[in-house]
mmCIF file of C-alpha atoms in Angstrom:
data_model
loop_
_atom_site.group_PDB
_atom_site.id
_atom_site.type_symbol
_atom_site.label_atom_id
_atom_site.label_comp_id
_atom_site.label_asym_id
_atom_site.label_seq_id
_atom_site.Cartn_x
_atom_site.Cartn_y
_atom_site.Cartn_z
ATOM 1 C CA MET A 302 11.834 -18.102 -5.746
ATOM 2 C CA GLN A 303 10.803 -16.629 -2.379
ATOM 3 C CA LYS A 304 10.432 -19.898 -0.496
ATOM 4 C CA HIS A 305 9.660 -18.435 2.947
ATOM 5 C CA SER A 306 7.066 -15.781 2.085
ATOM 6 C CA ASP A 307 4.671 -17.355 4.609
ATOM 7 C CA LYS A 308 7.108 -16.850 7.492
ATOM 8 C CA ARG A 309 7.597 -14.010 9.981
ATOM 9 C CA MET A 310 10.944 -13.371 11.615
ATOM 10 C CA LEU A 311 12.347 -11.215 14.412
ATOM 11 C CA LEU A 312 15.537 -9.248 13.683
ATOM 12 C CA VAL A 313 17.064 -8.054 16.966
ATOM 13 C CA GLU A 314 19.925 -5.730 16.017
ATOM 14 C CA ASP A 315 20.902 -2.274 17.283
ATOM 15 C CA SER A 316 23.206 -1.422 14.344
ATOM 16 C CA ARG A 317 21.152 0.541 11.823
ATOM 17 C CA MET A 318 23.479 -0.415 8.966
ATOM 18 C CA PHE A 319 23.291 -4.167 9.599
ATOM 19 C CA ALA A 320 19.563 -4.013 10.335
ATOM 20 C CA THR A 321 18.821 -2.235 7.034
ATOM 21 C CA ALA A 322 20.988 -4.552 4.953
ATOM 22 C CA LEU A 323 19.686 -7.728 6.611
ATOM 23 C CA LYS A 324 16.024 -6.722 6.477
ATOM 24 C CA TYR A 325 16.326 -5.858 2.798
ATOM 25 C CA GLY A 326 18.264 -9.045 1.995
ATOM 26 C CA LEU A 327 15.972 -11.415 3.877
ATOM 27 C CA GLU A 328 12.791 -9.873 2.502
ATOM 28 C CA SER A 329 14.013 -9.673 -1.107
ATOM 29 C CA VAL A 330 15.740 -13.074 -1.270
ATOM 30 C CA HIS A 331 13.401 -15.238 0.829
ATOM 31 C CA GLY A 332 10.205 -13.151 1.035
ATOM 32 C CA ILE A 333 10.314 -13.297 4.842
ATOM 33 C CA ARG A 334 8.313 -10.665 6.722
ATOM 34 C CA VAL A 335 10.869 -9.135 9.092
ATOM 35 C CA THR A 336 10.049 -7.299 12.329
ATOM 36 C CA HIS A 337 13.031 -5.252 13.502
ATOM 37 C CA CYS A 338 13.743 -4.634 17.193
ATOM 38 C CA ASN A 339 16.723 -2.538 18.283
ATOM 39 C CA SER A 340 16.595 -3.404 21.991
ATOM 40 C CA LEU A 341 15.438 -6.043 24.459
ATOM 41 C CA ALA A 342 12.523 -3.792 25.424
ATOM 42 C CA ALA A 343 11.356 -3.595 21.804
ATOM 43 C CA LEU A 344 11.757 -7.386 21.491
ATOM 44 C CA LYS A 345 9.578 -7.995 24.544
ATOM 45 C CA GLU A 346 6.916 -5.675 23.145
ATOM 46 C CA ALA A 347 6.937 -7.435 19.742
ATOM 47 C CA LEU A 348 6.551 -10.882 21.319
ATOM 48 C CA GLU A 349 3.855 -9.634 23.663
ATOM 49 C CA GLN A 350 1.810 -8.316 20.732
ATOM 50 C CA ALA A 351 2.194 -11.486 18.616
ATOM 51 C CA PRO A 352 3.456 -14.288 20.874
ATOM 52 C CA GLU A 353 3.088 -17.163 18.380
ATOM 53 C CA SER A 354 3.688 -15.389 15.070
ATOM 54 C CA PHE A 355 7.442 -15.745 14.623
ATOM 55 C CA SER A 356 9.167 -18.743 13.066
ATOM 56 C CA LEU A 357 12.692 -17.554 13.853
ATOM 57 C CA ALA A 358 14.734 -14.823 15.518
ATOM 58 C CA VAL A 359 18.077 -13.461 14.310
ATOM 59 C CA LEU A 360 19.764 -11.535 17.086
ATOM 60 C CA ASP A 361 22.925 -9.857 18.268
ATOM 61 C CA LEU A 362 24.245 -11.020 21.636
ATOM 62 C CA ASN A 363 24.988 -7.525 22.916
ATOM 63 C CA LEU A 364 22.285 -4.847 22.965
ATOM 64 C CA PRO A 365 22.254 -1.466 24.737
ATOM 65 C CA ASP A 366 19.816 -2.757 27.372
ATOM 66 C CA ALA A 367 20.963 -6.404 27.231
ATOM 67 C CA PRO A 368 24.778 -6.633 27.141
ATOM 68 C CA ASN A 369 25.089 -10.188 28.529
ATOM 69 C CA CYS A 370 23.038 -12.417 26.207
ATOM 70 C CA GLU A 371 19.740 -11.611 27.952
ATOM 71 C CA ALA A 372 17.987 -11.285 24.567
ATOM 72 C CA LEU A 373 19.033 -14.817 23.568
ATOM 73 C CA GLU A 374 17.787 -16.211 26.882
ATOM 74 C CA PHE A 375 14.477 -14.370 26.438
ATOM 75 C CA ILE A 376 14.053 -15.662 22.866
ATOM 76 C CA LEU A 377 14.770 -19.273 23.844
ATOM 77 C CA ASP A 378 12.538 -19.053 26.932
ATOM 78 C CA ASN A 379 9.715 -18.058 24.576
ATOM 79 C CA GLN A 380 10.354 -21.120 22.376
ATOM 80 C CA VAL A 381 11.441 -19.105 19.319
ATOM 81 C CA PRO A 382 14.293 -20.753 17.334
ATOM 82 C CA ALA A 383 17.331 -18.479 17.212
ATOM 83 C CA VAL A 384 20.273 -17.720 14.925
ATOM 84 C CA VAL A 385 22.954 -15.528 16.511
ATOM 85 C CA PHE A 386 24.637 -12.742 14.489
ATOM 86 C CA THR A 387 27.429 -11.260 16.564
ATOM 87 C CA ALA A 388 30.854 -9.656 16.532
ATOM 88 C CA ALA A 389 31.749 -10.978 20.007
ATOM 89 C CA PHE A 390 33.061 -14.420 19.126
ATOM 90 C CA ASN A 391 35.547 -17.152 19.918
ATOM 91 C CA ASP A 392 35.356 -20.954 19.944
ATOM 92 C CA HIS A 393 34.081 -21.006 23.535
ATOM 93 C CA THR A 394 31.372 -18.454 22.682
ATOM 94 C CA ARG A 395 30.162 -20.541 19.747
ATOM 95 C CA GLU A 396 30.039 -23.719 21.826
ATOM 96 C CA GLU A 397 28.151 -21.913 24.584
ATOM 97 C CA ILE A 398 25.654 -20.407 22.119
ATOM 98 C CA LEU A 399 24.938 -23.792 20.532
ATOM 99 C CA ARG A 400 24.803 -25.466 23.957
ATOM 100 C CA ARG A 401 22.087 -23.044 25.023
ATOM 101 C CA GLY A 402 20.032 -24.100 22.025
ATOM 102 C CA ALA A 403 20.730 -21.602 19.217
ATOM 103 C CA LEU A 404 20.531 -23.170 15.758
ATOM 104 C CA ASP A 405 23.542 -21.391 14.284
ATOM 105 C CA CYS A 406 26.026 -18.573 14.811
ATOM 106 C CA VAL A 407 27.271 -16.169 12.103
ATOM 107 C CA ILE A 408 30.090 -13.699 12.683
ATOM 108 C CA LYS A 409 29.802 -10.025 11.717
ATOM 109 C CA HIS A 410 32.499 -7.936 10.059
ATOM 110 C CA GLN A 411 33.600 -10.463 7.467
ATOM 111 C CA PRO A 412 33.001 -9.803 3.742
ATOM 112 C CA GLU A 413 30.434 -12.577 3.283
ATOM 113 C CA SER A 414 28.665 -12.270 6.662
ATOM 114 C CA ILE A 415 25.321 -11.015 5.310
ATOM 115 C CA ASN A 416 25.238 -13.686 2.623
ATOM 116 C CA LEU A 417 26.152 -16.359 5.199
ATOM 117 C CA LEU A 418 23.363 -15.198 7.484
ATOM 118 C CA ILE A 419 20.796 -15.296 4.666
ATOM 119 C CA GLY A 420 21.855 -18.911 4.023
ATOM 120 C CA ALA A 421 21.692 -19.753 7.743
ATOM 121 C CA VAL A 422 18.140 -18.364 7.947
ATOM 122 C CA ASP A 423 17.120 -20.482 4.945
ATOM 123 C CA ARG A 424 18.473 -23.606 6.641
ATOM 124 C CA ALA A 425 16.865 -22.720 9.947
ATOM 125 C CA LEU A 426 13.443 -22.166 8.379
ATOM 126 C CA THR A 427 13.771 -25.274 6.241
ATOM 127 C CA ASN A 428 14.695 -27.777 8.914
ATOM 128 C CA GLY A 429 16.606 -25.979 11.632
ATOM 129 C CA LYS A 430 19.856 -27.843 10.964
ATOM 130 C CA THR A 431 22.581 -28.331 8.392
ATOM 131 C CA THR A 432 21.724 -31.388 6.303
ATOM 132 C CA VAL A 433 24.382 -33.589 4.708
ATOM 133 C CA LEU A 434 23.610 -36.167 2.037
ATOM 134 C CA LEU A 435 26.078 -39.016 2.656
ATOM 135 C CA ALA A 436 26.646 -41.441 -0.226
ATOM 136 C CA ASP A 437 28.799 -44.506 0.481
ATOM 137 C CA SER A 438 28.327 -48.052 -0.819
ATOM 138 C CA ASP A 439 30.177 -49.542 2.161
ATOM 139 C CA ALA A 440 27.715 -49.834 5.049
ATOM 140 C CA ALA A 441 30.343 -49.854 7.823
ATOM 141 C CA SER A 442 32.160 -46.791 6.455
ATOM 142 C CA ARG A 443 28.856 -44.979 5.907
ATOM 143 C CA SER A 444 27.731 -45.691 9.470
ATOM 144 C CA GLU A 445 31.010 -44.402 10.928
ATOM 145 C CA LEU A 446 30.900 -41.178 8.901
ATOM 146 C CA ALA A 447 27.236 -40.599 9.761
ATOM 147 C CA GLY A 448 28.030 -40.964 13.449
ATOM 148 C CA ILE A 449 30.799 -38.352 13.253
ATOM 149 C CA LEU A 450 28.482 -35.878 11.496
ATOM 150 C CA ARG A 451 25.583 -36.434 13.897
ATOM 151 C CA ARG A 452 27.844 -35.790 16.875
ATOM 152 C CA LYS A 453 28.402 -32.359 15.320
ATOM 153 C CA ARG A 454 24.627 -31.699 15.439
ATOM 154 C CA ILE A 455 24.340 -32.231 11.678
ATOM 155 C CA SER A 456 21.316 -33.922 10.108
ATOM 156 C CA VAL A 457 22.401 -36.827 7.879
ATOM 157 C CA CYS A 458 20.583 -38.504 4.980
ATOM 158 C CA GLU A 459 22.344 -41.823 4.197
ATOM 159 C CA VAL A 460 22.284 -43.502 0.771
ATOM 160 C CA ALA A 461 24.246 -46.433 -0.654
ATOM 161 C CA SER A 462 24.433 -45.406 -4.310
ATOM 162 C CA ALA A 463 24.686 -42.448 -6.680
ATOM 163 C CA ALA A 464 21.204 -43.236 -8.024
ATOM 164 C CA ASP A 465 19.736 -42.934 -4.531
ATOM 165 C CA ALA A 466 21.659 -39.687 -3.941
ATOM 166 C CA LEU A 467 20.297 -38.135 -7.131
ATOM 167 C CA GLN A 468 16.779 -39.277 -6.227
ATOM 168 C CA VAL A 469 17.064 -37.449 -2.869
ATOM 169 C CA LEU A 470 18.280 -34.282 -4.603
ATOM 170 C CA ASP A 471 15.523 -34.493 -7.231
ATOM 171 C CA SER A 472 12.882 -34.868 -4.516
ATOM 172 C CA GLY A 473 13.542 -31.286 -3.389
ATOM 173 C CA GLU A 474 14.951 -32.338 -0.008
ATOM 174 C CA ALA A 475 16.901 -29.459 1.578
ATOM 175 C CA VAL A 476 20.548 -30.547 1.315
ATOM 176 C CA ASP A 477 23.427 -28.254 2.305
ATOM 177 C CA LEU A 478 26.323 -30.565 1.438
ATOM 178 C CA VAL A 479 26.966 -33.868 -0.339
ATOM 179 C CA VAL A 480 29.704 -36.140 1.026
ATOM 180 C CA THR A 481 30.441 -39.043 -1.310
ATOM 181 C CA ASP A 482 32.848 -41.914 -1.657
ATOM 182 C CA LEU A 483 34.801 -41.558 -4.905
ATOM 183 C CA ASP A 484 34.129 -45.233 -5.748
ATOM 184 C CA LEU A 485 30.384 -45.768 -5.424
ATOM 185 C CA SER A 486 28.969 -49.064 -6.655
ATOM 186 C CA ASP A 487 27.146 -47.519 -9.635
ATOM 187 C CA MET A 488 29.065 -44.301 -10.435
ATOM 188 C CA SER A 489 32.354 -42.554 -9.738
ATOM 189 C CA GLY A 490 32.424 -39.568 -7.433
ATOM 190 C CA ALA A 491 33.545 -37.277 -10.280
ATOM 191 C CA ALA A 492 30.616 -38.448 -12.424
ATOM 192 C CA LEU A 493 28.216 -37.837 -9.523
ATOM 193 C CA LEU A 494 29.603 -34.319 -9.096
ATOM 194 C CA ALA A 495 29.103 -33.609 -12.811
ATOM 195 C CA GLU A 496 25.523 -34.911 -12.613
ATOM 196 C CA VAL A 497 24.742 -32.793 -9.532
ATOM 197 C CA GLU A 498 26.031 -29.675 -11.326
ATOM 198 C CA ARG A 499 24.088 -30.523 -14.482
ATOM 199 C CA ARG A 500 20.844 -30.810 -12.522
ATOM 200 C CA ARG A 501 21.387 -27.924 -10.095
ATOM 201 C CA GLY A 502 23.160 -25.444 -12.401
ATOM 202 C CA ASP A 503 25.083 -22.556 -10.854
ATOM 203 C CA GLY A 504 23.371 -23.195 -7.516
ATOM 204 C CA ALA A 505 25.034 -26.587 -7.242
ATOM 205 C CA VAL A 506 25.253 -27.973 -3.729
ATOM 206 C CA PRO A 507 28.874 -28.287 -2.484
ATOM 207 C CA VAL A 508 30.316 -31.820 -2.798
ATOM 208 C CA ILE A 509 33.152 -33.382 -0.774
ATOM 209 C CA GLY A 510 34.780 -36.558 -2.110
ATOM 210 C CA LEU A 511 36.393 -39.238 0.091
ATOM 211 C CA SER A 512 38.493 -42.200 -1.004
ATOM 212 C CA ASP A 513 40.521 -44.979 0.584
ATOM 213 C CA SER A 514 41.415 -46.690 -2.699
ATOM 214 C CA GLY A 515 44.888 -45.174 -2.933
ATOM 215 C CA ASP A 516 44.200 -44.165 -6.539
ATOM 216 C CA ARG A 517 45.660 -40.670 -6.597
ATOM 217 C CA ARG A 518 44.446 -40.080 -10.138
ATOM 218 C CA ALA A 519 40.850 -40.683 -9.079
ATOM 219 C CA GLY A 520 41.215 -38.077 -6.334
ATOM 220 C CA ALA A 521 42.906 -35.639 -8.696
ATOM 221 C CA ARG A 522 40.156 -36.017 -11.297
ATOM 222 C CA PHE A 523 37.524 -35.408 -8.630
ATOM 223 C CA LEU A 524 39.345 -32.391 -7.210
ATOM 224 C CA GLU A 525 39.708 -30.893 -10.689
ATOM 225 C CA ALA A 526 35.991 -31.300 -11.362
ATOM 226 C CA GLU A 527 35.139 -29.961 -7.890
ATOM 227 C CA PHE A 528 37.487 -26.981 -8.315
ATOM 228 C CA ASN A 529 35.958 -26.005 -11.664
ATOM 229 C CA GLY A 530 32.470 -26.312 -10.223
ATOM 230 C CA ARG A 531 33.358 -24.235 -7.157
ATOM 231 C CA ILE A 532 34.755 -21.446 -9.352
ATOM 232 C CA ALA A 533 31.489 -21.233 -11.282
ATOM 233 C CA GLN A 534 29.462 -21.422 -8.082
ATOM 234 C CA ALA A 535 31.559 -18.773 -6.303
ATOM 235 C CA ALA A 536 31.289 -16.461 -9.311
ATOM 236 C CA GLY A 537 27.512 -16.841 -9.331
ATOM 237 C CA VAL A 538 27.229 -16.203 -5.594
ATOM 238 C CA GLN A 539 29.488 -13.167 -5.873
ATOM 239 C CA LYS A 540 27.391 -11.700 -8.677
ATOM 240 C CA ARG A 541 24.198 -12.180 -6.669
ATOM 241 C CA LEU A 542 25.837 -10.641 -3.598
ATOM 242 C CA GLN A 543 27.064 -7.649 -5.609
ATOM 243 C CA THR A 544 23.551 -7.162 -6.998
ATOM 244 C CA LEU A 545 22.097 -7.307 -3.485
ATOM 245 C CA GLN A 546 24.654 -4.847 -2.122
ATOM 246 C CA ARG A 547 24.038 -2.446 -5.002
ATOM 247 C CA GLN A 548 20.276 -2.616 -4.429
ATOM 248 C CA ALA A 549 20.731 -1.951 -0.702
ATOM 249 C CA ALA A 550 22.912 1.090 -1.498
ATOM 250 C CA SER A 551 20.597 2.544 -4.169
ATOM 251 C CA ASP A 552 17.834 5.111 -3.956
ATOM 252 C CA TYR A 553 14.575 3.451 -5.055
ATOM 253 C CA LEU A 554 13.398 6.354 -7.247
ATOM 254 C CA THR A 555 16.510 7.715 -8.945
ATOM 255 C CA ASP A 556 18.847 4.687 -8.827
ATOM 256 C CA LEU A 557 21.611 6.936 -7.495
ATOM 257 C CA TYR A 558 23.410 5.952 -4.313
ATOM 258 C CA ASN A 559 21.297 6.602 -1.216
ATOM 259 C CA ARG A 560 22.088 8.559 1.953
ATOM 260 C CA ARG A 561 23.168 5.435 3.840
ATOM 261 C CA HIS A 562 25.784 4.571 1.206
ATOM 262 C CA PHE A 563 26.951 8.206 1.118
ATOM 263 C CA PHE A 564 27.658 7.996 4.863
ATOM 264 C CA VAL A 565 29.377 4.604 4.499
ATOM 265 C CA ALA A 566 31.569 5.369 1.463
ATOM 266 C CA GLY A 567 32.083 9.089 2.152
ATOM 267 C CA PRO A 568 34.362 8.812 5.223
ATOM 268 C CA ARG A 569 36.557 6.288 3.387
ATOM 269 C CA LEU A 570 36.933 8.630 0.405
ATOM 270 C CA VAL A 571 37.771 11.599 2.663
ATOM 271 C CA GLU A 572 40.369 9.523 4.514
ATOM 272 C CA GLN A 573 41.984 8.472 1.216
ATOM 273 C CA CYS A 574 42.182 12.081 -0.021
ATOM 274 C CA LEU A 575 43.635 13.386 3.238
ATOM 275 C CA ARG A 576 46.139 10.531 3.403
ATOM 276 C CA ARG A 577 47.313 11.356 -0.134
ATOM 277 C CA GLY A 578 47.528 15.032 0.798
ATOM 278 C CA GLU A 579 44.937 15.899 -1.845
ATOM 279 C CA PRO A 580 42.263 18.598 -1.368
ATOM 280 C CA THR A 581 38.607 17.694 -1.377
ATOM 281 C CA ALA A 582 35.208 19.311 -0.864
ATOM 282 C CA ILE A 583 31.572 18.385 -0.325
ATOM 283 C CA ALA A 584 28.476 19.908 -1.952
ATOM 284 C CA VAL A 585 24.771 19.750 -1.141
ATOM 285 C CA LEU A 586 22.478 20.533 -4.086
ATOM 286 C CA ASP A 587 18.798 21.385 -3.642
ATOM 287 C CA ILE A 588 16.114 21.862 -6.342
ATOM 288 C CA ASP A 589 14.649 25.359 -5.995
ATOM 289 C CA HIS A 590 10.917 25.749 -5.191
ATOM 290 C CA PHE A 591 10.417 21.967 -5.312
ATOM 291 C CA LYS A 592 7.553 22.014 -2.776
ATOM 292 C CA ARG A 593 5.706 24.580 -4.892
ATOM 293 C CA LEU A 594 6.257 22.414 -7.973
ATOM 294 C CA ASN A 595 4.784 19.397 -6.142
ATOM 295 C CA ASP A 596 1.814 21.407 -4.915
ATOM 296 C CA THR A 597 1.144 22.809 -8.395
ATOM 297 C CA TYR A 598 1.678 19.756 -10.571
ATOM 298 C CA GLY A 599 1.424 16.815 -8.164
ATOM 299 C CA HIS A 600 3.908 14.280 -6.832
ATOM 300 C CA GLU A 601 4.038 12.280 -10.066
ATOM 301 C CA ILE A 602 5.482 15.318 -11.865
ATOM 302 C CA GLY A 603 7.760 15.888 -8.886
ATOM 303 C CA ASP A 604 9.110 12.359 -9.310
ATOM 304 C CA ILE A 605 9.722 13.007 -13.021
ATOM 305 C CA VAL A 606 11.735 16.112 -12.117
ATOM 306 C CA LEU A 607 13.765 14.199 -9.524
ATOM 307 C CA LYS A 608 14.560 11.443 -12.025
ATOM 308 C CA HIS A 609 15.547 14.014 -14.651
ATOM 309 C CA VAL A 610 17.878 15.851 -12.274
ATOM 310 C CA ALA A 611 19.385 12.559 -11.066
ATOM 311 C CA LYS A 612 20.020 11.397 -14.625
ATOM 312 C CA ARG A 613 21.676 14.681 -15.637
ATOM 313 C CA LEU A 614 23.793 14.715 -12.468
ATOM 314 C CA SER A 615 24.853 11.133 -13.051
ATOM 315 C CA VAL A 616 26.063 12.017 -16.559
ATOM 316 C CA LEU A 617 27.775 15.250 -15.505
ATOM 317 C CA VAL A 618 29.416 13.969 -12.314
ATOM 318 C CA GLY A 619 30.338 10.562 -13.727
ATOM 319 C CA GLU A 620 32.341 8.038 -11.710
ATOM 320 C CA ASP A 621 35.104 10.390 -10.569
ATOM 321 C CA HIS A 622 33.197 11.712 -7.544
ATOM 322 C CA LEU A 623 30.656 10.255 -5.100
ATOM 323 C CA LEU A 624 27.075 11.268 -5.940
ATOM 324 C CA ALA A 625 23.982 10.376 -3.900
ATOM 325 C CA ARG A 626 20.409 11.396 -3.290
ATOM 326 C CA LEU A 627 20.343 12.481 0.352
ATOM 327 C CA GLY A 628 16.566 12.622 0.593
ATOM 328 C CA GLY A 629 13.670 14.615 -0.851
ATOM 329 C CA GLU A 630 15.041 17.067 -3.410
ATOM 330 C CA GLU A 631 18.582 17.123 -1.944
ATOM 331 C CA PHE A 632 21.634 15.539 -3.575
ATOM 332 C CA GLY A 633 25.176 15.242 -2.238
ATOM 333 C CA ILE A 634 28.494 15.300 -4.107
ATOM 334 C CA LEU A 635 31.778 14.381 -2.426
ATOM 335 C CA PHE A 636 34.683 15.421 -4.623
ATOM 336 C CA ASN A 637 37.651 13.113 -5.064
ATOM 337 C CA GLY A 638 40.915 15.069 -5.116
ATOM 338 C CA CYS A 639 39.401 18.396 -6.163
ATOM 339 C CA ASP A 640 40.226 21.692 -4.412
ATOM 340 C CA VAL A 641 37.466 24.136 -3.541
ATOM 341 C CA ARG A 642 38.140 26.466 -6.486
ATOM 342 C CA ARG A 643 37.830 23.631 -9.016
ATOM 343 C CA ALA A 644 34.868 22.214 -7.105
ATOM 344 C CA PHE A 645 33.171 25.629 -7.177
ATOM 345 C CA ALA A 646 33.642 25.890 -10.961
ATOM 346 C CA PHE A 647 32.320 22.343 -11.336
ATOM 347 C CA CYS A 648 29.219 23.105 -9.237
ATOM 348 C CA ASP A 649 28.521 26.315 -11.126
ATOM 349 C CA ALA A 650 28.736 24.422 -14.412
ATOM 350 C CA LEU A 651 26.258 21.857 -13.017
ATOM 351 C CA ARG A 652 23.897 24.662 -12.020
ATOM 352 C CA LEU A 653 24.001 26.209 -15.496
ATOM 353 C CA GLU A 654 23.526 22.862 -17.257
ATOM 354 C CA LEU A 655 20.494 21.985 -15.144
ATOM 355 C CA ALA A 656 18.976 25.427 -15.721
ATOM 356 C CA LYS A 657 19.295 24.924 -19.504
ATOM 357 C CA SER A 658 17.641 21.501 -19.517
ATOM 358 C CA ARG A 659 13.968 21.128 -20.339
ATOM 359 C CA ILE A 660 11.591 18.653 -18.697
ATOM 360 C CA VAL A 661 8.438 17.600 -20.533
ATOM 361 C CA ALA A 662 5.607 16.505 -18.223
ATOM 362 C CA ASP A 663 1.941 16.220 -19.210
ATOM 363 C CA ASP A 664 2.718 17.957 -22.517
ATOM 364 C CA GLU A 665 4.102 20.939 -20.610
ATOM 365 C CA GLU A 666 7.730 22.050 -20.684
ATOM 366 C CA LEU A 667 9.229 22.798 -17.277
ATOM 367 C CA THR A 668 12.522 24.371 -16.266
ATOM 368 C CA ILE A 669 14.223 24.071 -12.909
ATOM 369 C CA THR A 670 17.085 25.736 -11.082
ATOM 370 C CA VAL A 671 19.195 24.521 -8.194
ATOM 371 C CA SER A 672 21.019 26.045 -5.250
ATOM 372 C CA ILE A 673 24.307 24.556 -4.054
ATOM 373 C CA GLY A 674 26.263 24.820 -0.806
ATOM 374 C CA LEU A 675 29.943 23.862 -1.023
ATOM 375 C CA ALA A 676 32.292 23.230 1.920
ATOM 376 C CA THR A 677 36.042 22.617 1.969
ATOM 377 C CA ILE A 678 37.420 19.486 3.678
ATOM 378 C CA GLU A 679 40.917 20.100 5.067
ATOM 379 C CA THR A 680 41.200 18.059 8.265
ATOM 380 C CA SER A 681 39.841 14.812 9.640
ATOM 381 C CA GLU A 682 36.493 15.353 11.390
ATOM 382 C CA ALA A 683 33.194 13.541 11.821
ATOM 383 C CA PHE A 684 31.606 13.146 8.388
ATOM 384 C CA GLU A 685 28.417 14.814 9.626
ATOM 385 C CA ASN A 686 30.414 18.007 10.248
ATOM 386 C CA TYR A 687 31.357 18.307 6.581
ATOM 387 C CA LEU A 688 27.750 17.835 5.509
ATOM 388 C CA HIS A 689 26.526 20.321 8.102
ATOM 389 C CA ALA A 690 28.958 22.948 6.780
ATOM 390 C CA ALA A 691 27.737 22.424 3.215
ATOM 391 C CA ASP A 692 24.141 22.709 4.486
ATOM 392 C CA GLN A 693 24.940 26.082 6.028
ATOM 393 C CA PHE A 694 26.263 27.399 2.714
ATOM 394 C CA LEU A 695 23.172 25.955 0.971
ATOM 395 C CA TYR A 696 21.005 27.909 3.412
ATOM 396 C CA MET A 697 22.896 31.078 2.449
ATOM 397 C CA ALA A 698 22.422 30.325 -1.263
ATOM 398 C CA LYS A 699 18.670 29.964 -0.757
ATOM 399 C CA HIS A 700 18.396 33.230 1.121
ATOM 400 C CA ALA A 701 20.608 35.058 -1.356
ATOM 401 C CA GLY A 702 18.052 34.451 -4.113
ATOM 402 C CA ARG A 703 18.544 30.784 -5.120
ATOM 403 C CA ASN A 704 20.018 29.499 -8.390
ATOM 404 C CA ARG A 705 23.588 30.004 -7.211
ATOM 405 C CA VAL A 706 26.581 28.339 -5.533
ATOM 406 C CA ILE A 707 27.767 29.610 -2.161
ATOM 407 C CA SER A 708 31.001 28.540 -0.513
ATOM 408 C CA GLU A 709 33.692 29.988 1.723
ATOM 409 C CA LEU A 710 35.518 30.878 -1.481
ATOM 410 C CA ALA A 711 32.549 32.845 -2.809
ATOM 411 C CA LEU A 712 32.214 34.732 0.481
ATOM 412 C CA LEU A 713 35.931 35.603 0.545
ATOM 413 C CA ASP A 714 35.814 36.772 -3.072
ATOM 414 C CA ALA A 715 32.776 38.921 -2.256
ATOM 415 C CA LEU A 716 34.545 40.493 0.722
ATOM 416 C CA ALA A 717 37.662 41.151 -1.339
ATOM 417 C CA SER A 718 35.658 42.966 -3.981
#
């Protein structure tokens, strides 16, 4: 359920990768309308145009035109609640950020950082703080624990029984964590945990059990139940995160990987091949006369052709190599451990297979051809250089009459003959 679809949020981030992933995640998970700013100047312009429209800002501490937290100061001066998303971090930094008035701080460059930030935004838009449901039948113990939590800037909801705790959860109150005594007056902590999981399913709120009874078996039983629940919860979160990451890396029309993912995964694959001493190559494939096809038949038919080509490429390329739609009618293939001669034969086979395929659109049968530029990768360079080289060979293939593969190998063979 998109619980924050009525909210607008500022995303102040100069990294295109993080900005794209966060904007997609926040909009798809929570329904938030995100306005992206990549600099302090852009932030000032956005707030000037809509000074009271934003419920929250997520921002990096260091921007090209604001390297010393100026963006955070500007956000807080304009009374916009803030969550910081930064790579520059230590304990002192976190304390200083929270002291200045930020609601939370999430660290970049850890595997779960995007998921953690999405959760932090949910909490911030719900009540601005982490909320703990504290269940303890002993009033003195409950008061002491609540005091400790509140000193940590945590919102605490105190109850004296399991029944009251379940009533709070059933009311829809935003609760981030349950802390419970293992020996409540009306239910054991393990039984409360089981009831929370039964009611909340795989989205069960985390539960921490405390005991001073000295009964080790009671603690062990609780820990076993908690451990089993956490495994199920972690598995569910991981599946949702994998789905989100796959969606962010996919092309909306063809469901192939998109250009962004090609540029993220490509350098890693090249590095692996070079480290193993294995040859590799990169190809750029372009559908011939695609603009004319669009002009003649319309963009709907053009989309059908793109989907057909993507599906055939996906089957023919398989999982061995990295395949992506680079944009428009262009597709990229990065070969994994394949020298240029084998890559050339592979590309030529792709070209012939696509030329043989038939596409039915509006009761009319269409045929297409493709041109392919293929470049060898032998040394470590900027990834853009490899793609640029393949583009140059693609340009030659187009001007040599289309429906062909051109590479350094093809040129050398032509000169030799």
